Coordinates of C-alpha atoms in Angstrom, one line a residue:
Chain A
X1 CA 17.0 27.3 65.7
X2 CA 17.9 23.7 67.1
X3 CA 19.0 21.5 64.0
X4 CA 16.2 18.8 63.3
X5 CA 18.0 15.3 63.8
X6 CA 16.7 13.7 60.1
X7 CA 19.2 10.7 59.9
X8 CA 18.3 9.0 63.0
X9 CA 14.3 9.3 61.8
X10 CA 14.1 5.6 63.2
X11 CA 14.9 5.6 66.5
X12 CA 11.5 7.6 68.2
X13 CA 13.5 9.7 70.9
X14 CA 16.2 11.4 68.2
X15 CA 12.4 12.4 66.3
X16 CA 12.3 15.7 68.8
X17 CA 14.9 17.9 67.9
X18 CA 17.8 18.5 69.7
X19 CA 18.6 20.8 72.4
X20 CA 21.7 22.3 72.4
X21 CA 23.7 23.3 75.5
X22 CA 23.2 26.1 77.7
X23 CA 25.9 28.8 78.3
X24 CA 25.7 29.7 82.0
X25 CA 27.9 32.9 82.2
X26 CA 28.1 33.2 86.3
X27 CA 28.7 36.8 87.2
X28 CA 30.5 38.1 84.1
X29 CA 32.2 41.5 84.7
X30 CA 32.2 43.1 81.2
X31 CA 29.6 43.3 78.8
X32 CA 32.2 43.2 75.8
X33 CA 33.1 39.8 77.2
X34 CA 29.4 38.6 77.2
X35 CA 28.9 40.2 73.7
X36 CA 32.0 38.4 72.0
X37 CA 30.8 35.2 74.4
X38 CA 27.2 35.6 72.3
X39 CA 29.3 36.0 69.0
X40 CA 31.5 32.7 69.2
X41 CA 27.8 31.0 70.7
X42 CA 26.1 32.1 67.2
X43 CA 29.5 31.4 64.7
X44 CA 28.5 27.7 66.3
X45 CA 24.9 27.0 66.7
X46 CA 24.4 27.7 70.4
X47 CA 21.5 30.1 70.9
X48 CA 20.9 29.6 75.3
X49 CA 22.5 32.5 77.0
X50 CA 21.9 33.0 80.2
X51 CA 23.6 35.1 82.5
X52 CA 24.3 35.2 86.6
X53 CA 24.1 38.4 88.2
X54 CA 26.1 40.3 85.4
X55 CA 28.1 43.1 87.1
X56 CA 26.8 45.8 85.0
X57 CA 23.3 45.4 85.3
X58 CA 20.9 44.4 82.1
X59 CA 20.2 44.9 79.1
X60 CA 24.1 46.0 78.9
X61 CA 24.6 48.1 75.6
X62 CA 28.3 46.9 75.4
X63 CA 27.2 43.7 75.3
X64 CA 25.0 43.8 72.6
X65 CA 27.7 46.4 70.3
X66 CA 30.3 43.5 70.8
X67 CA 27.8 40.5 69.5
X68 CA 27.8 42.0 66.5
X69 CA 25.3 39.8 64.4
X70 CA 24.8 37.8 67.1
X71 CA 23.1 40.1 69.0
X72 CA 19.8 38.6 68.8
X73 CA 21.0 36.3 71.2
X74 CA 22.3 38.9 73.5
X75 CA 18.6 40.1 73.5
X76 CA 17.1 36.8 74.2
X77 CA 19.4 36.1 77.1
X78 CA 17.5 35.0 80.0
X79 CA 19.0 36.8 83.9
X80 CA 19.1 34.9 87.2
X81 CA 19.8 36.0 90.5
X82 CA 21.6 32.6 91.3
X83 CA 23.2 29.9 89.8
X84 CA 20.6 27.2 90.9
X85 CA 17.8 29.3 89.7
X86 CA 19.9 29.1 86.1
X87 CA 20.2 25.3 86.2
X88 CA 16.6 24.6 87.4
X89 CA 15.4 22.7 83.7
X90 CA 19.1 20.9 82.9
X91 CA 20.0 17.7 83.2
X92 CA 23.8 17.4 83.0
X93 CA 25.8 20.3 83.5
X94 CA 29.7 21.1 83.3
X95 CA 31.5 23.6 84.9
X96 CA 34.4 25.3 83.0
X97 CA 37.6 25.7 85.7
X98 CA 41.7 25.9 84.9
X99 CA 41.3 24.3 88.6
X100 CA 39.6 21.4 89.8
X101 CA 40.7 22.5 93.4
X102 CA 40.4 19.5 95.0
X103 CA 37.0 18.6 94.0
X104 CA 36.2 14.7 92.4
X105 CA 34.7 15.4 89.4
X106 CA 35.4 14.1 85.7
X107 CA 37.2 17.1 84.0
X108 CA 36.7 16.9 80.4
X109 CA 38.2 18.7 77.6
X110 CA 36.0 21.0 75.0
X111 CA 36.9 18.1 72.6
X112 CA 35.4 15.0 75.0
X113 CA 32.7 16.9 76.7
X114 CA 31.5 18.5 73.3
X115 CA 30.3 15.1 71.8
X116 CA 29.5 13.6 75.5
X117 CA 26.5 16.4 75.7
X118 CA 25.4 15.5 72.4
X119 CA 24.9 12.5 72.9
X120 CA 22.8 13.3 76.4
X121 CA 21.0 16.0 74.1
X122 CA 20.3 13.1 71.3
X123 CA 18.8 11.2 74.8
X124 CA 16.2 14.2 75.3
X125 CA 18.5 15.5 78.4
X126 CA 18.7 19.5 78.6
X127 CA 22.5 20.2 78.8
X128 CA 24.7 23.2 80.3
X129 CA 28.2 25.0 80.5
X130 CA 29.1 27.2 83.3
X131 CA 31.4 30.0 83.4
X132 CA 32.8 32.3 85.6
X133 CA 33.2 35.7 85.8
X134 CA 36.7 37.3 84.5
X135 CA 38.5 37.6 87.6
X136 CA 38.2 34.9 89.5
X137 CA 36.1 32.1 87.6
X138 CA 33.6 29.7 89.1
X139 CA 33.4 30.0 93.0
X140 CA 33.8 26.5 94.5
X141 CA 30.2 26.6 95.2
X142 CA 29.0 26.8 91.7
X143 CA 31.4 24.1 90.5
X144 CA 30.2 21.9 93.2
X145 CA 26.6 21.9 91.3
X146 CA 28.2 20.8 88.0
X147 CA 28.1 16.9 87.1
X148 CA 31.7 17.2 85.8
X149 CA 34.2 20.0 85.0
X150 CA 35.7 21.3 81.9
X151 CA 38.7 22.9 81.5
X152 CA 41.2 23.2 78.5
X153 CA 44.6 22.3 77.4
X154 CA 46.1 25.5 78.0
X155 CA 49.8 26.1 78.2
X156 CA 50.5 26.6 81.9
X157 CA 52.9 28.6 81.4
X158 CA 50.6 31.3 79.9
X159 CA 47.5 29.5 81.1
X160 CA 45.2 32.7 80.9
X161 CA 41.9 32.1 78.5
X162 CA 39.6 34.6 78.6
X163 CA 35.9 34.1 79.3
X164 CA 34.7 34.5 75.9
X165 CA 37.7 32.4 74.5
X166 CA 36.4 29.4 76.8
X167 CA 32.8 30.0 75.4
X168 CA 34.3 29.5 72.1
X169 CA 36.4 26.4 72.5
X170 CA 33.4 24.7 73.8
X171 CA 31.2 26.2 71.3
X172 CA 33.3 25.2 68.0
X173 CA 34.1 21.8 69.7
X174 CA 30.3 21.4 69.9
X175 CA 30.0 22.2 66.5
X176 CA 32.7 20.1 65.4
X177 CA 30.6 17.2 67.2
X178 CA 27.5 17.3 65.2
X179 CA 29.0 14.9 62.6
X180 CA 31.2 12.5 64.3
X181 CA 31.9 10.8 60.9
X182 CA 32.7 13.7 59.8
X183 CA 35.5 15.3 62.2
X184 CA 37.8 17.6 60.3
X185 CA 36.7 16.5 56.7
X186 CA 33.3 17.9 56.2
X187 CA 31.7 20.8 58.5
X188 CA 28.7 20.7 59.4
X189 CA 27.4 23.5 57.1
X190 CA 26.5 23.8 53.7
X191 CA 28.3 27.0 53.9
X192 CA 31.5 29.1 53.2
X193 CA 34.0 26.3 55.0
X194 CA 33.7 23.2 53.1
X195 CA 37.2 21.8 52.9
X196 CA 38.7 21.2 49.0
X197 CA 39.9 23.2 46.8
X198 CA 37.9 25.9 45.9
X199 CA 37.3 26.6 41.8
X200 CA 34.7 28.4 41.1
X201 CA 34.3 28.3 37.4
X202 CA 36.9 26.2 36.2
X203 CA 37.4 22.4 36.4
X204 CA 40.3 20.4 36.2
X205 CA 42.3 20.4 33.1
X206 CA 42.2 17.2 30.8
X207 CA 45.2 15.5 29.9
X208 CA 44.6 16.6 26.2
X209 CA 44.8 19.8 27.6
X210 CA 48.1 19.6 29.3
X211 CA 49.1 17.8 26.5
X212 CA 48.9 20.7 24.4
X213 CA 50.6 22.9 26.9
X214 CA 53.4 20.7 27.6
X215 CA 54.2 20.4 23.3
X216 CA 54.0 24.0 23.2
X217 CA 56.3 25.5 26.3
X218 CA 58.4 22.5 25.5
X219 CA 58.7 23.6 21.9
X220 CA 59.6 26.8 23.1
X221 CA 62.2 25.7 25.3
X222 CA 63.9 23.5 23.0
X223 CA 63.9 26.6 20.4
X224 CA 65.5 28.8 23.1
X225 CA 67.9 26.2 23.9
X226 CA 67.1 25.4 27.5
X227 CA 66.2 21.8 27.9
X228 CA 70.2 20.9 27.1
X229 CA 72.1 19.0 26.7
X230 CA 70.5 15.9 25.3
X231 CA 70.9 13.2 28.1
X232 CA 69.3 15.7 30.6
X233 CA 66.5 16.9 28.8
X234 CA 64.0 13.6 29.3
X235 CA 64.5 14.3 33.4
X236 CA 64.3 18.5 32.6
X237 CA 61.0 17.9 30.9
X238 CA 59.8 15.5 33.5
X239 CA 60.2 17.8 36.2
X240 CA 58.4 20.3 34.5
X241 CA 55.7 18.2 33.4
X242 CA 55.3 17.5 37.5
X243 CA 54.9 20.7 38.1
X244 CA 52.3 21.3 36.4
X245 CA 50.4 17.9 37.8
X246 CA 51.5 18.5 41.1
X247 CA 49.7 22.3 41.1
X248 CA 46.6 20.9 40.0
X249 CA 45.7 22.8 37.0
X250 CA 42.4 23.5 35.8
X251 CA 41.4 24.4 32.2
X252 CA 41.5 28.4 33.3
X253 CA 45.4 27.3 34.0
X254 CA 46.4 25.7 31.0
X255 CA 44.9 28.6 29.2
X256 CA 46.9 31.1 30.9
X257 CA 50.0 29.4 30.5
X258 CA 49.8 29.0 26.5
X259 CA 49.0 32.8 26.9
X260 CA 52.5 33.2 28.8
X261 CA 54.5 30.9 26.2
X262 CA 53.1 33.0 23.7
X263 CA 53.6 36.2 25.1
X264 CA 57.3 35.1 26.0
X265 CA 58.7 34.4 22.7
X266 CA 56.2 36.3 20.6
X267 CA 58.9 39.1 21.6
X268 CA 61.2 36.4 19.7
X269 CA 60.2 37.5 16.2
X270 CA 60.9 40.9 16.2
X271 CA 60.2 42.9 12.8
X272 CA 62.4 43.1 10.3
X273 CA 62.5 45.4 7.6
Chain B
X1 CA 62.4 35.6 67.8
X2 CA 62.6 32.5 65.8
X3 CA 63.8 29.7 68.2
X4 CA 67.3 28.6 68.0
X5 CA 67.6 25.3 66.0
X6 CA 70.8 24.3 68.2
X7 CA 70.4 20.4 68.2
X8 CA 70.3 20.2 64.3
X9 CA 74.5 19.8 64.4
X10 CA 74.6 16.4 64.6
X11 CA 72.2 16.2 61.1
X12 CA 69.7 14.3 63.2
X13 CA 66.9 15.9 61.8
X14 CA 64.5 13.9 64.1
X15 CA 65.4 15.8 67.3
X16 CA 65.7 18.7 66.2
X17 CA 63.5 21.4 68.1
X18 CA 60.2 21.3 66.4
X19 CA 59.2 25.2 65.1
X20 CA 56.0 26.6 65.7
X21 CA 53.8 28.2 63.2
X22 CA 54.5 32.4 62.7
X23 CA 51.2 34.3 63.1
X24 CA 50.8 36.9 60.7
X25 CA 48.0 39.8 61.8
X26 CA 47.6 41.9 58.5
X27 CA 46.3 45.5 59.1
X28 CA 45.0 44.4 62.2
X29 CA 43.4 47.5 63.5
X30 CA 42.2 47.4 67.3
X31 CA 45.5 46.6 70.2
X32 CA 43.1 44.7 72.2
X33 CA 42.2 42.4 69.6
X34 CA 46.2 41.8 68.9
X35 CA 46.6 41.4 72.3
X36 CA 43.6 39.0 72.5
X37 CA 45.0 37.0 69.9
X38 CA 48.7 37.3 71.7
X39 CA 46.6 35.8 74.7
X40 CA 45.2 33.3 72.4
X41 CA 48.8 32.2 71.1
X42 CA 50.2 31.9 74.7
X43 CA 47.3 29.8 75.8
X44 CA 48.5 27.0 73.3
X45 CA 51.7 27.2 72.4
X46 CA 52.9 29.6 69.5
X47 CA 55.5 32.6 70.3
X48 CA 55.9 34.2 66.8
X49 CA 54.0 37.3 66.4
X50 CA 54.2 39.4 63.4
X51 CA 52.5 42.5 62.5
X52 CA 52.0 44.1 59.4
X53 CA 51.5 47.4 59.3
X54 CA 49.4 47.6 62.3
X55 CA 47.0 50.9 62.2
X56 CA 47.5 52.4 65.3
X57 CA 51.3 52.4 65.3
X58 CA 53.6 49.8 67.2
X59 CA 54.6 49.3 70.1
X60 CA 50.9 49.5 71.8
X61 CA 49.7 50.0 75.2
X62 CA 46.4 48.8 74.4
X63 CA 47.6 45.3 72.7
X64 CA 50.0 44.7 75.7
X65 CA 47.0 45.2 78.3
X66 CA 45.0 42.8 76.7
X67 CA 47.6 40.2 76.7
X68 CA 48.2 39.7 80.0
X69 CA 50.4 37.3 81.3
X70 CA 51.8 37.1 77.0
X71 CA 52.5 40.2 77.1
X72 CA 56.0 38.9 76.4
X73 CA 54.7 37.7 72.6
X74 CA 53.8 41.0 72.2
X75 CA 57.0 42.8 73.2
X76 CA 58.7 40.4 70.8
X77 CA 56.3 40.6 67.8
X78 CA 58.1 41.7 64.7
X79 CA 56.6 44.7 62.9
X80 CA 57.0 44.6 59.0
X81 CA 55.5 47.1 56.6
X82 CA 54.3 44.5 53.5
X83 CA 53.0 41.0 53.9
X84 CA 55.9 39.4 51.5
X85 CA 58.6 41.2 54.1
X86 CA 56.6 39.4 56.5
X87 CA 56.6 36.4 55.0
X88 CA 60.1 36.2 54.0
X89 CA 61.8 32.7 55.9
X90 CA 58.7 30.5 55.7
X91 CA 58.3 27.9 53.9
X92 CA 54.6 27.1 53.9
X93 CA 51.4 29.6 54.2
X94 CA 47.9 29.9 54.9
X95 CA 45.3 32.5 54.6
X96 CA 42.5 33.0 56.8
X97 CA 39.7 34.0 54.9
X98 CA 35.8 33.2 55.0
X99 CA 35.4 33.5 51.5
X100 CA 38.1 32.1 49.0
X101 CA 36.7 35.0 46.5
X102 CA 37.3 33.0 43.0
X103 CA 41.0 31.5 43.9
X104 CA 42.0 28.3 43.3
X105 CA 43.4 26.8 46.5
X106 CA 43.4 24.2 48.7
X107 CA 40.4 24.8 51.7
X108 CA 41.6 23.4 55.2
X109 CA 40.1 23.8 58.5
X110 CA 41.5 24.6 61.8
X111 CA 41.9 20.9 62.4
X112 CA 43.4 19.5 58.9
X113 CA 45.2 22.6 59.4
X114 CA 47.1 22.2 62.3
X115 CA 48.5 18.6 62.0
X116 CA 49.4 19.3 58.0
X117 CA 51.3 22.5 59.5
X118 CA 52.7 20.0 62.0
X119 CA 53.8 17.5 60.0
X120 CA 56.1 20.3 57.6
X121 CA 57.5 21.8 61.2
X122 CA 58.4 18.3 62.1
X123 CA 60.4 18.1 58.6
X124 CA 61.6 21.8 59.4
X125 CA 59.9 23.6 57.1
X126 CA 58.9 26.8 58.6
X127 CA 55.3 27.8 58.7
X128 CA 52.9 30.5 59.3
X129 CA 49.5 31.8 59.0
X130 CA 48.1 35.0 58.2
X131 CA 45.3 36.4 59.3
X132 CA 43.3 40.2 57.9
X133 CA 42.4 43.1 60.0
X134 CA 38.8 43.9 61.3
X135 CA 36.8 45.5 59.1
X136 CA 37.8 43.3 55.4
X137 CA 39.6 40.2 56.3
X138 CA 42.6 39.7 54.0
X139 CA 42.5 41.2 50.9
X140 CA 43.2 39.1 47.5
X141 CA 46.6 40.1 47.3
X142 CA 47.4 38.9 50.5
X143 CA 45.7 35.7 49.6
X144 CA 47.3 34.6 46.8
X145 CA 51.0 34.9 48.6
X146 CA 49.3 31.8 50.8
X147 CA 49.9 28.2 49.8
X148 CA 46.4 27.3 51.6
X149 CA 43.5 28.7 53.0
X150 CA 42.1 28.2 56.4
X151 CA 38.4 28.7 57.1
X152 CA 36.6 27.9 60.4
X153 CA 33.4 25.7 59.9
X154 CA 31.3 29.2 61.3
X155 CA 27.5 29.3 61.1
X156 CA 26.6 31.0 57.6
X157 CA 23.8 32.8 59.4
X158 CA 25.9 34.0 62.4
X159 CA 29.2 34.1 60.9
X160 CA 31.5 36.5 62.3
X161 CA 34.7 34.9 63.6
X162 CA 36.7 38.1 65.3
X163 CA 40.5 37.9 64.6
X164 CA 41.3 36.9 68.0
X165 CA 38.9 34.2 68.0
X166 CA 40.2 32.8 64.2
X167 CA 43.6 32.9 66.2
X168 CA 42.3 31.1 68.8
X169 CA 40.4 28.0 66.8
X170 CA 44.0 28.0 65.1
X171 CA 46.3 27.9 67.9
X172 CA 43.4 25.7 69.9
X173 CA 44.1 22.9 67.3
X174 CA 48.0 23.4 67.3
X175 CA 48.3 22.5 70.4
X176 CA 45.6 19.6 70.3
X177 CA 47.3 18.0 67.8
X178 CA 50.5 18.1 69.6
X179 CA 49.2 14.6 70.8
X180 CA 48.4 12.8 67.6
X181 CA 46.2 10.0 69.9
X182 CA 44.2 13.2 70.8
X183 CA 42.8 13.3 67.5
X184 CA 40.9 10.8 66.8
X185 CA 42.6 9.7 63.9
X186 CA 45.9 9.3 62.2
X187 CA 48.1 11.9 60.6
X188 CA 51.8 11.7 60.0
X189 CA 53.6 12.2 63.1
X190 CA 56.7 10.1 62.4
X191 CA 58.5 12.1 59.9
X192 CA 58.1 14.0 56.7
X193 CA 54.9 14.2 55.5
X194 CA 55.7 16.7 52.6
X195 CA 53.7 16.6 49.7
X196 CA 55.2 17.4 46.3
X197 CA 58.8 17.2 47.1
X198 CA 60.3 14.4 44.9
X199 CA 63.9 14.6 45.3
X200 CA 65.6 14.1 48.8
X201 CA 68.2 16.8 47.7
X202 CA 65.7 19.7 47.6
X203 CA 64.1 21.3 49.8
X204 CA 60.4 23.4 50.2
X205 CA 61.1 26.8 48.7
X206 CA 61.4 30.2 50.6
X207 CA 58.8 32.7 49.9
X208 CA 61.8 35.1 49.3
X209 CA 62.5 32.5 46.2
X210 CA 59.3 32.4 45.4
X211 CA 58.3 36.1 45.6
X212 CA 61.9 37.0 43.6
X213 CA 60.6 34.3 41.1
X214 CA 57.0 36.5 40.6
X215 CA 59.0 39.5 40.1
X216 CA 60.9 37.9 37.1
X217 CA 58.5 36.2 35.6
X218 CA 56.1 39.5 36.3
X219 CA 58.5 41.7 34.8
X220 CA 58.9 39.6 31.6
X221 CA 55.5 39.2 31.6
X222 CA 54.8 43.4 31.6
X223 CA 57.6 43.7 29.0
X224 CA 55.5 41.1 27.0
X225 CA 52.2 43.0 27.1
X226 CA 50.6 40.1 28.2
X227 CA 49.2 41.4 32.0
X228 CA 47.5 43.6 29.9
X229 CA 44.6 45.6 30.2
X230 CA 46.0 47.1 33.4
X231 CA 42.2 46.5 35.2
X232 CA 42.8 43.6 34.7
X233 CA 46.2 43.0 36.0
X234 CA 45.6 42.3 39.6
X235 CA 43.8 39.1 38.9
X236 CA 45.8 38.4 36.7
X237 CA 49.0 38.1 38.9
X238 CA 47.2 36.4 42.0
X239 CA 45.8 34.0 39.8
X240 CA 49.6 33.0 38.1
X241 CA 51.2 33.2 42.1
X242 CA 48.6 30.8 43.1
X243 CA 49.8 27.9 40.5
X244 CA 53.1 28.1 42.2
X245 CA 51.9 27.9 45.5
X246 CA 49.3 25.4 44.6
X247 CA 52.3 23.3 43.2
X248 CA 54.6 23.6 46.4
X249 CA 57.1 25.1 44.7
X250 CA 60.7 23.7 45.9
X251 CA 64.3 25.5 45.6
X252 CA 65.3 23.4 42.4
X253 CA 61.5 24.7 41.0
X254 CA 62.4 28.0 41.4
X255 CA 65.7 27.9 39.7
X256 CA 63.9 25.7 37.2
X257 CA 61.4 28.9 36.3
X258 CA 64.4 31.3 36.5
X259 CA 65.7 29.5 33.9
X260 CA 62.3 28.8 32.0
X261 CA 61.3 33.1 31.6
X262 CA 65.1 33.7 31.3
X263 CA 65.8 31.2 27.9
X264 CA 62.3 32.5 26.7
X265 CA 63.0 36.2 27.1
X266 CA 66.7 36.0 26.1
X267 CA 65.4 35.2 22.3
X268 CA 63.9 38.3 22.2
X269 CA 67.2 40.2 22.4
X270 CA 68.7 38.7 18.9
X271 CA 72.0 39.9 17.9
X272 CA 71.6 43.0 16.0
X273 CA 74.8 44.0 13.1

């Protein structure tokens, strides 16, 4: 489903939610390639498929093994038997080339055209991406219906991304785009991939805590003779004591290190008869 | 093959050839998708293939196909039988995972990811990142040998990142944030960004350091009952690896430690009449 567009509940046209881009795949060859195309489309919130005159006929069985979870999308793909038939309701639509062949057109990358068509879909404007098939590309033709091209920073040396690769730089860039604030600190989901440090269960230690540990391994040391001699031990200790601050321990931590202190020179005090 | 480092001579650390993350498949299972994910490397910029233990054997028709025109990263691609053999020269590590599954570490995306990786490169630390097979991802084990982990900002409902596409989003940003104006905000381009290191004579420590470290402090620690019950033990281990990554560990550190388990243990062989 489109994401509603709450924040922006003041201005009347972002009220209607917003309509994310279309993938145009332009006669695709393999249905692997439009299942894993479907699969990076659903990992970031694109849900319009629609396909040109797929090689292999449809449905394509392939296609829908290779979307894996995705393939609900696979199955609401929509078929054309031309590429103007596939823009008919769109607005503003790019066409994905390593060449712009002569053509004057913007060329954008996934990361400027992403939040570009955002903000056309925040205007109400039905957006698209074209692709071409896996030999060839888009035909000069189909780019020549495009309002700008997009094409990625590819070495050119090995310049050679695949068709769903292309669908999933756009797609993750688009992704990336929903909260511009927000590039690279918080994602966009409440999900699995929210950046920090994950601690599940523990918090971080308190000072009293660290405290303790530092009096007790540095007890231990002192017994065993390591932090010597004298003049070097207040630089030993503080280098240890940065460790520990630097690794950002959590309660869990401190308690497992007093367990190793002990545990260490427990083996100290052997019996004696 | 690592690339030569032939301009550091002179001790100008500054212009000294820049090296690329390593890329670490672990268990990968399917030639294509290594291949894919070769593809996916070439496209942006990264050369260091490594496999671990790779299920169908190496080398691999099927992963050289599907690379194409890098088929040449995949005729170089090192082959090593355990993920710390793999891991051996690099200085700093992350995990791909989804689902950080109860460890304490630092959460980056693909795009804090790349620049922080860019910044240690830039101040020569080598880097790499590991990635799991198809059907689990990286186990736990695998995990906790990372300094980081990288998780794409994936739809929760659709989420199902293959391992060439995770490649991809990481390589993708690699190469983006080869031109710091290209992202939108600032990172730290002009020289050493690394965290944790305090004292200009050390330096970040190896994971062959670190991982002869574990096995000290792992053995005393087994010879101290304290990894006890053996259920248990696992946990355990990953969760005491993970403070010293967490900590970034330097040479000095590890010598530090050495000396730490070795002055605690040595009490426990008293002199005996």
């Amino acid at each position: 489903m489109m994401e509603a567009n709450a924040e922006t509940g003041n201005r009347t046209e972002a009220r209607a939610p917003l309509i994310a881009p279309a993938i145009v795949l332009v006669r695709p060859q393999l249905g692997e390639n439009i299942g894993f195309a479907a699969r990076a489309m659903g990992n970031f919130g694109l849900r319009d498929l629609r396909l040109v005159s797929p090689r292999d006929g449809w449905p394509n069985d392939k296609a829908r093994a290779a979307a894996a979870v995705a393939d609900v999308i696979v199955d609401e793909a929509k078929v054309y038997d031309t590429v103007e038939a596939a823009l008919q309701d769109l607005n503003f639509v790019l066409a994905t080339t390593a060449r712009p062949r002569g053509m004057v057109k913007e060329v954008l990358s996934p990361e400027t055209a992403a939040p570009a068509l955002r903000a056309r879909a925040l205007s109400q404007e039905r957006t698209g991406v074209m692709f071409g098939g896996e030999r060839n590309g888009l035909d000069n033709d189909s780019i020549a219906l495009a309002d700008a091209i997009l094409t990625a920073p590819v070495d050119p040396e090995f310049a050679s991304l695949s068709l769903p690769q292309a669908v999933l730089l756009f797609a993750y860039e688009w992704r990336k785009a929903e909260k511009p604030e927000g590039l690279g600190r918080v994602t966009a989901f409440d999900g699995p991939a929210q950046e920090g440090v994950a601690a599940p269960d523990t918090r971080p230690a308190t000072r009293a805590e660290l405290f303790g540990l530092f009096a007790h391994l540095e007890g231990a040391l002192d017994e065993a003779g390591f932090l010597k001699p004298p003049e070097k031990r207040p630089a030993m200790v503080r280098s240890i004591r940065n460790m520990f601050h630097r690794m950002g321990a959590t309660d869990q931590d401190v308690r497992t290190w007093r367990g190793i202190v002990s545990a260490l020179t427990r083996r100290s005090t052997p019996p004696r008869a």
